[in-house]
Structure formats: structure tokens, C-alpha cells
Coordinates of C-alpha atoms in Angstrom, one line a residue:
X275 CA 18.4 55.5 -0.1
X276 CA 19.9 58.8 -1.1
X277 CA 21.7 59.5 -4.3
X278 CA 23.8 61.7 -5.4
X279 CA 22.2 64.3 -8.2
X280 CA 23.4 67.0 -10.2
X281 CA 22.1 70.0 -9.9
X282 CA 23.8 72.4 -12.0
X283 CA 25.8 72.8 -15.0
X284 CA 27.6 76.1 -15.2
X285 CA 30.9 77.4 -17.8
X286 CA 34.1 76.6 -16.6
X287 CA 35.5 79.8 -16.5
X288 CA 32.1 80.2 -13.5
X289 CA 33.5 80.7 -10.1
X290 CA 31.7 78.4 -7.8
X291 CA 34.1 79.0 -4.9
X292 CA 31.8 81.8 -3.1
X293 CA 28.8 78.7 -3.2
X294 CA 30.2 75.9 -2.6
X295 CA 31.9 77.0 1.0
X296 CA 28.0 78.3 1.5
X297 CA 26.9 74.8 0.7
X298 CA 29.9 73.7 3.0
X299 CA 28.9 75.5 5.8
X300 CA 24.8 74.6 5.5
X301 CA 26.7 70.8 5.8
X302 CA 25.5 70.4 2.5
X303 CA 27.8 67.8 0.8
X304 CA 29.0 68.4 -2.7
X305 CA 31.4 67.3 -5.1
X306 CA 32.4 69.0 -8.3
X307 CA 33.8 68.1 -11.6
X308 CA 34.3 69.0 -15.1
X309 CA 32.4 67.3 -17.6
X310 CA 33.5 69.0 -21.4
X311 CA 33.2 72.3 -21.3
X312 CA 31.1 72.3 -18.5
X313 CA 31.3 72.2 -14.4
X314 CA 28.5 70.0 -12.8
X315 CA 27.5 70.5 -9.3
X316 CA 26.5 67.0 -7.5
X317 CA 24.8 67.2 -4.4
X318 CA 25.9 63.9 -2.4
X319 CA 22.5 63.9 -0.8
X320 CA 19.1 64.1 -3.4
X321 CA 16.9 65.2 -0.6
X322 CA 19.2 68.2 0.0
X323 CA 19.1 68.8 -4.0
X324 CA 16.5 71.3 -4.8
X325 CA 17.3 73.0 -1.5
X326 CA 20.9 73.4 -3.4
X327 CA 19.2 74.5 -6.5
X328 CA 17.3 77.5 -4.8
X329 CA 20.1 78.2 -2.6
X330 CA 21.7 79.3 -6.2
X331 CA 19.1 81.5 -7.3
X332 CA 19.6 83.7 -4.4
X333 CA 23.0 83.6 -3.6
X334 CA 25.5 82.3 -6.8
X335 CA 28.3 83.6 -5.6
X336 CA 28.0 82.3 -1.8
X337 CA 27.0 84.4 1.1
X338 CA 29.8 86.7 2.1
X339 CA 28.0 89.1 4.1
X340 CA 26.9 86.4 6.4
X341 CA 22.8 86.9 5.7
X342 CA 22.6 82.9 6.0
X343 CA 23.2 82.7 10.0
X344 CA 22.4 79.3 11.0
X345 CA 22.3 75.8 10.2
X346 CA 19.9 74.8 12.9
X347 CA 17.4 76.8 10.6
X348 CA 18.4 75.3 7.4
X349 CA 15.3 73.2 7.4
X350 CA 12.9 76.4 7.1
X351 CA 15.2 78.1 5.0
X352 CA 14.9 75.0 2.4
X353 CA 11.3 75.5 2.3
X354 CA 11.4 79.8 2.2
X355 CA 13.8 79.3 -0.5
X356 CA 12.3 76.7 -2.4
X357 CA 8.7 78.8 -2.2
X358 CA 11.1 82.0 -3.0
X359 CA 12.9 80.5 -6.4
X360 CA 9.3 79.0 -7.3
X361 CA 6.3 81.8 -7.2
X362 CA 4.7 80.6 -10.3
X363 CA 4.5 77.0 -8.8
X364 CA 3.4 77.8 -5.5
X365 CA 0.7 80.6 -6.8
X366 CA -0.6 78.0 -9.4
X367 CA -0.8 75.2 -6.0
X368 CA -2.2 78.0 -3.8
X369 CA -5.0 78.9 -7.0
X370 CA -5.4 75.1 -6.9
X371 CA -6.3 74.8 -3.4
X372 CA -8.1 78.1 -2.6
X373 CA -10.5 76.1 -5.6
X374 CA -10.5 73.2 -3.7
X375 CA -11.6 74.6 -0.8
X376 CA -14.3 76.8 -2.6
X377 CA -15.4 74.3 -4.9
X378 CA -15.8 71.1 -1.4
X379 CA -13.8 69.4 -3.5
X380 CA -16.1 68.2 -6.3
X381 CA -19.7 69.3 -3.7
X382 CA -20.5 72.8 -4.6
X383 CA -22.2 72.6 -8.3
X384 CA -23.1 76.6 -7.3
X385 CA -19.2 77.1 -7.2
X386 CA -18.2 74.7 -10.0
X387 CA -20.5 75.7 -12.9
X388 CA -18.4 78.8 -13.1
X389 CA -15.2 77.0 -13.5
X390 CA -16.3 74.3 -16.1
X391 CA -15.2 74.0 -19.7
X392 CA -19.0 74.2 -20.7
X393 CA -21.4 76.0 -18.4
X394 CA -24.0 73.4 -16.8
X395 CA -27.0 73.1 -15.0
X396 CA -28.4 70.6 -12.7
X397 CA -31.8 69.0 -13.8
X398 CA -32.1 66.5 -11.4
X399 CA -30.0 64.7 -8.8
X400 CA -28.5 62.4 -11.4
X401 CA -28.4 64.6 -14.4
X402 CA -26.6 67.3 -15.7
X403 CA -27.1 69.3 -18.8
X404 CA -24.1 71.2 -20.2
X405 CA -25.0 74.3 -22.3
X406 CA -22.9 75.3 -26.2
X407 CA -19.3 75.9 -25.4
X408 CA -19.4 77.9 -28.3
X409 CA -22.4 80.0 -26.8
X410 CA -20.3 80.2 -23.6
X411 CA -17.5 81.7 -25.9
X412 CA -19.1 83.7 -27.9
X413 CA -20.1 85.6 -24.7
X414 CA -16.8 86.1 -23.8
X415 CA -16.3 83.5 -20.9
X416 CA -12.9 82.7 -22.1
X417 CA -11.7 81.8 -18.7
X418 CA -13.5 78.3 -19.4
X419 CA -10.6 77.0 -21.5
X420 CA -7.9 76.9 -18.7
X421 CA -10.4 76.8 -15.0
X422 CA -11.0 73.7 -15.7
X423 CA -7.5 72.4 -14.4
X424 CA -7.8 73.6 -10.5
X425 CA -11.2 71.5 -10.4
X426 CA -10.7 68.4 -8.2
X427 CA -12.9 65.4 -6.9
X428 CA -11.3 64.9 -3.6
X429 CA -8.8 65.1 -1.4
X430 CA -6.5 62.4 -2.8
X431 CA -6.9 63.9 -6.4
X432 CA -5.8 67.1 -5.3
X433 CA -3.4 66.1 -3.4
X434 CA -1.1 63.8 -6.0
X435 CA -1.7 66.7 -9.0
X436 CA -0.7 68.9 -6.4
X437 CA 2.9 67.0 -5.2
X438 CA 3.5 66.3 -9.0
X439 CA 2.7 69.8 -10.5
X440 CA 5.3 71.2 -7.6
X441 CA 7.6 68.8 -8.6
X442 CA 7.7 69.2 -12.0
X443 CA 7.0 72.7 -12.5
X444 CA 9.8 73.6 -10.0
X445 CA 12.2 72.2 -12.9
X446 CA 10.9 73.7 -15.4
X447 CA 10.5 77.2 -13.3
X448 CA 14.3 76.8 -12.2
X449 CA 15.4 75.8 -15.8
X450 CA 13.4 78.2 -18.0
X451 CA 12.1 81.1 -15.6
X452 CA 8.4 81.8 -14.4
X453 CA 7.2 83.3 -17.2
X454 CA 7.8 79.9 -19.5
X455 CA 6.4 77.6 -17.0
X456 CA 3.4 80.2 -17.0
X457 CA 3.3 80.5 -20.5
X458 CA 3.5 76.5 -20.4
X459 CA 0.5 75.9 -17.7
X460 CA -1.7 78.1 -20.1
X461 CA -0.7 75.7 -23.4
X462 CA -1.3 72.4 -22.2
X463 CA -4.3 73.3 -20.1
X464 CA -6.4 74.6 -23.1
X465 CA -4.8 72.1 -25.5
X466 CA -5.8 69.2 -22.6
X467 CA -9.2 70.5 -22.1
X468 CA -10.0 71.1 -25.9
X469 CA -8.7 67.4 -26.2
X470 CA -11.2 65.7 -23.1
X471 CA -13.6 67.8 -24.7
X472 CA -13.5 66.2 -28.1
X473 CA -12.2 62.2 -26.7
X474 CA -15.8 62.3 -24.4
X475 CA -18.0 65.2 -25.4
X476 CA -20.4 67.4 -22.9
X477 CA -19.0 66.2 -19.3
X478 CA -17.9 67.4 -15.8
X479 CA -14.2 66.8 -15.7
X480 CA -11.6 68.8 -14.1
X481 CA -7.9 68.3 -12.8
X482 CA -4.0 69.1 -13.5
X483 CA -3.2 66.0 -14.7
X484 CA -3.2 67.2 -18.2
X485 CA -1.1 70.0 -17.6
X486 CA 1.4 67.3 -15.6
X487 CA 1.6 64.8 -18.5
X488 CA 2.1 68.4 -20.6
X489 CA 5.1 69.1 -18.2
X490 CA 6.2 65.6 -18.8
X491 CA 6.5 65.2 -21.9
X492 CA 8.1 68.6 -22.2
X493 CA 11.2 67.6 -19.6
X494 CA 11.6 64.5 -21.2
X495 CA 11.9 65.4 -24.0
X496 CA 14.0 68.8 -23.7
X497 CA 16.3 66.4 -21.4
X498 CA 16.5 64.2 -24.5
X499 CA 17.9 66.6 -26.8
X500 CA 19.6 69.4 -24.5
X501 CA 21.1 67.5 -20.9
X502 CA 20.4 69.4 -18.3
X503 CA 20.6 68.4 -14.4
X504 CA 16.9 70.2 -13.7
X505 CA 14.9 68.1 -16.0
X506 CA 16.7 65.0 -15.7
X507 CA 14.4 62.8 -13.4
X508 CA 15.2 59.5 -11.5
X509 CA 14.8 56.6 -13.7
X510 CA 11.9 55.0 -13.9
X511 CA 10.0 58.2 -13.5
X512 CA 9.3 58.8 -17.3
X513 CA 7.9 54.5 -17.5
X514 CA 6.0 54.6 -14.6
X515 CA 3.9 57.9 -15.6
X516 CA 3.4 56.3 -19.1
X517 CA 2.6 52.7 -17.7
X518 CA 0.2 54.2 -15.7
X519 CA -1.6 56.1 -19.2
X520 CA -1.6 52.6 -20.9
X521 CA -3.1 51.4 -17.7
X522 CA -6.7 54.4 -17.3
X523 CA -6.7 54.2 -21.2
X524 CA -7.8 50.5 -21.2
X525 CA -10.8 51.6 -18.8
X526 CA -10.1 49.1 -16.2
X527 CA -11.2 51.8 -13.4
X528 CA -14.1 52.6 -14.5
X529 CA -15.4 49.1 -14.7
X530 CA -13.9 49.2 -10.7
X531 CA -16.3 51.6 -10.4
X532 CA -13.5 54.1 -9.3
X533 CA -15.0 57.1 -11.7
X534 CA -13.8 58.0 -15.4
X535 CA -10.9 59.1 -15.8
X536 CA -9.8 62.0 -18.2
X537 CA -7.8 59.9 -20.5
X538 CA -8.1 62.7 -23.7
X539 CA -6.5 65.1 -21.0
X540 CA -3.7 62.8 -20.3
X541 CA -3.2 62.2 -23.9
X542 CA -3.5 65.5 -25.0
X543 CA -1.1 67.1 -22.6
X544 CA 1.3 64.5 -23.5
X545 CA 1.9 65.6 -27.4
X546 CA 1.7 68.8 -26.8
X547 CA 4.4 68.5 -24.1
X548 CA 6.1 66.3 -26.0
X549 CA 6.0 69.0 -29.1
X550 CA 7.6 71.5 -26.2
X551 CA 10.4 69.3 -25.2
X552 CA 11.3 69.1 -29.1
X553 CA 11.4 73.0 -29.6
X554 CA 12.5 74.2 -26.6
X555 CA 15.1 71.4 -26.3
X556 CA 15.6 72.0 -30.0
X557 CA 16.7 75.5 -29.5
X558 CA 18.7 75.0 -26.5
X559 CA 20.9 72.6 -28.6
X560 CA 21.5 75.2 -31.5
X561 CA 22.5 78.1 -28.7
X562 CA 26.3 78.1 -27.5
X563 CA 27.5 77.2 -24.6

């Protein structure tokens, strides 16, 4: 069942009349209200919410001229604007599955050894060796610290990483800007694959899971300390994503036989997510409204 959400918080002396009769006439309910100092925008209808959200990027003070001509089209629009208010999202997804594609999803070693936090070899059909990071480094392959995040081991693990990456870095893209959620992606993947490097040693991992619990920990806790309608998430959201960290840490799917799964990573991308959400969230207190 739909909610209502907020998704905005502007100054009071901010005139939302120009948006909200474009919201009105894209039948996009709304309602809003003062809170403080503050005016929040609640969107009656949480599947119509990040449609709202993009729709402000591109027009904040409504669409006089008439550029937005049809509802009938609103659907399409959603998704243009969404991709439009969100390049660094969708050209970190499209990276991701270009890999994917390149890579047969975990089947092309030829493709993969370039991509890998350590450069490897295959000695056999059951054995791998990985070659000195610090060799790899020293020779200037620097790229090895971040590639290791588009690698993915089938369609299901791309595809989950992928849906949560969108969803999260949308928020963090809308809140802070493109270059932050850049600046963001680039942090927690080293920090997540320097930290599965030193929780398992030499191995063939690969994913953005790390980067996601990075993400995380960073709206969580920024949320926490600065209320903001992008980065607060449906309850539950926060539990279930740490439930489910208890859960791969206690090894249960490996002894399934469902694969290992890059619990230093998860971990890793956490507290430095979690250190973030404390700065940025930090700072966003001190500034003025």
C-alpha cells in the first residue's frame, strides 16, 4: 500500500506555487505544510515520490512555458527525468553492466584478471594463483583498488546491487550532488576492497555490496543527525540490511554451499559509511537554515 513521503524541505520564504500546480496538473497528489522554519512537500503517493523529486531539479519553479505537454506521457517522463537528475547513478549502473556483460558474469577469467584487486592466473581448473598487490601497484595498476566493485557472479548478484545502488545513490545524488556521490563510490570501494582483502587474504571477489552498505551507513547516519526527506528510508530498511550482515557473517551460506560471501566488504563499507553520515550529517547540522 502507498504512503505518503516527503520529498522536500525548502525555506519558508520559497515559493512552491509555480510546482506544485505542475505537480497538480501531472495528477500528482501533494500536500504541504510547515514544519519550523521549514516547508515539507509530501507526495500522497510514494511510488510517484522520486518522480516528484526529479521533477524539482528541472523545473522548481513549475512549468510556465508549457515544455511538460502531457500526462499520458508522465510515465516516460518519470523515468527521462529520474535518469536526467541521476547521471552519476545511472553511468556507475551502465559501467556495472557493460562489466557484466564483458566479464559473462563471473565466466571470462581473460576479462576478469584485469579488473581484480590482485592480478591472477589460472593454474588449473580448480586453482588460481593471485600475484603481489603491492607488485601490481608498484607498476602503476591503480585501477585495481576500485574495478573490483562492477565484478559480479551472476545475474541475480547483479541485479539486487544494481536495484539497491540506484536506489540509494539516487538519494544521496539528489541530496548532495554528483560529484559527492562520486567522490563517495570511490571511498567506500577502496576502503571495502582493502578491508575483504585483509578479512580473507589472496581471493577472487568482486561486487557493490560494499559500496551499498558504505551508502547505508552514510544516509543513516546523516539522516540521524541532519533530517532530511531524501535519505530518510521506510522503516525497517536500515534492520533488515543489518539483520541480513549478522546473518552472511555467521557463515551459514557457505556451509549451504551458496559461495562466500564478502563479509570484510560489507563490514568495511559500513564504518566507513557510517564515519560519512557523522561528518557530512555533522556539518549539515552546524550550517543555517
Amino acid at each position: 500500500m502507498n504512503q505518503p513521503q516527503p520529498v522536500l524541505r525548502v525555506p519558508l520564504g520559497r515559493d512552491l506555487l509555480g510546482f506544485t500546480r505542475l505537480l497538480r496538473r501531472l495528477e500528482i497528489r501533494h500536500r504541504v505544510v510547515e514544519e519550523g522554519d521549514s516547508q515539507v512537500l509530501w507526495v500522497l503517493d510514494s511510488a510517484r515520490a522520486e518522480e516528484a523529486r526529479s521533477l524539482y531539479e528541472r523545473y522548481p519553479d513549475g512549468d510556465p512555458q508549457g515544455q511538460l505537454q502531457s500526462t499520458q506521457r508522465r510515465r516516460g517522463l518519470g523515468l527521462l527525468a529520474q535518469l536526467k537528475a541521476s547521471p552519476v547513478s545511472a553511468a556507475v549502473l551502465l559501467v556495472t553492466l557493460l562489466v557484466g556483460l564483458a566479464t559473462e558474469l563471473g565466466d571470462n577469467l581473460a576479462v576478469i584478471q584485469y579488473l581484480t584487486l590482485q592480478p591472477l592466473r589460472l593454474v588449473d581448473a580448480d586453482h588460481l594463483a593471485f600475484l603481489d598487490l603491492g607488485v601490481s601497484l608498484a607498476q602503476g595498476e591503480w585501477w585495481r583498488l576500485v574495478t573490483p566493485i562492477f565484478l559480479h557472479f551472476g545475474i541475480l548478484h547483479l541485479a539486487m546491487n544494481a536495484l539497491w545502488y540506484w536506489e540509494l545513490g539516487r538519494r544521496v545524488e539528489f541530496r548532495q550532488g554528483g560529484l559527492m556521490l562520486l567522490l563517495l563510490t570511490l571511498v567506500f570501494a577502496v576502503g571495502s576492497n582493502l578491508a575483504q582483502y585483509a578479512w580473507s587474504g589472496p581471493a577472487l571477489f568482486g561486487g557493490l555490496s560494499g559500496v551499498l552498505y558504505g551508502l547505508l551507513g552514510h544516509c543513516w547516519l546523516f539522516q540521524w543527525l541532519a533530517p532530511n526527506p531524501a535519505y530518510r528510508m521506510p522503516r525497517g530498511v536500515v534492520a533488515m540490511m543489518l539483520i541480513w550482515l549478522v546473518i552472511c557473517l555467521t557463515g551459514v551460506f557457505g556451509v549451504l554451499g551458496f559461495g562466500a560471501i564478502a563479509n570484510g566488504a560489507h563490514v568495511g563499507g559500513l564504518v566507513l559509511g557510517c564515519l560519512s553520515g557523522l561528518l557530512g550529517g555533522g556539518l549539515a547540522r552546524l550550517r543555517p537554515r
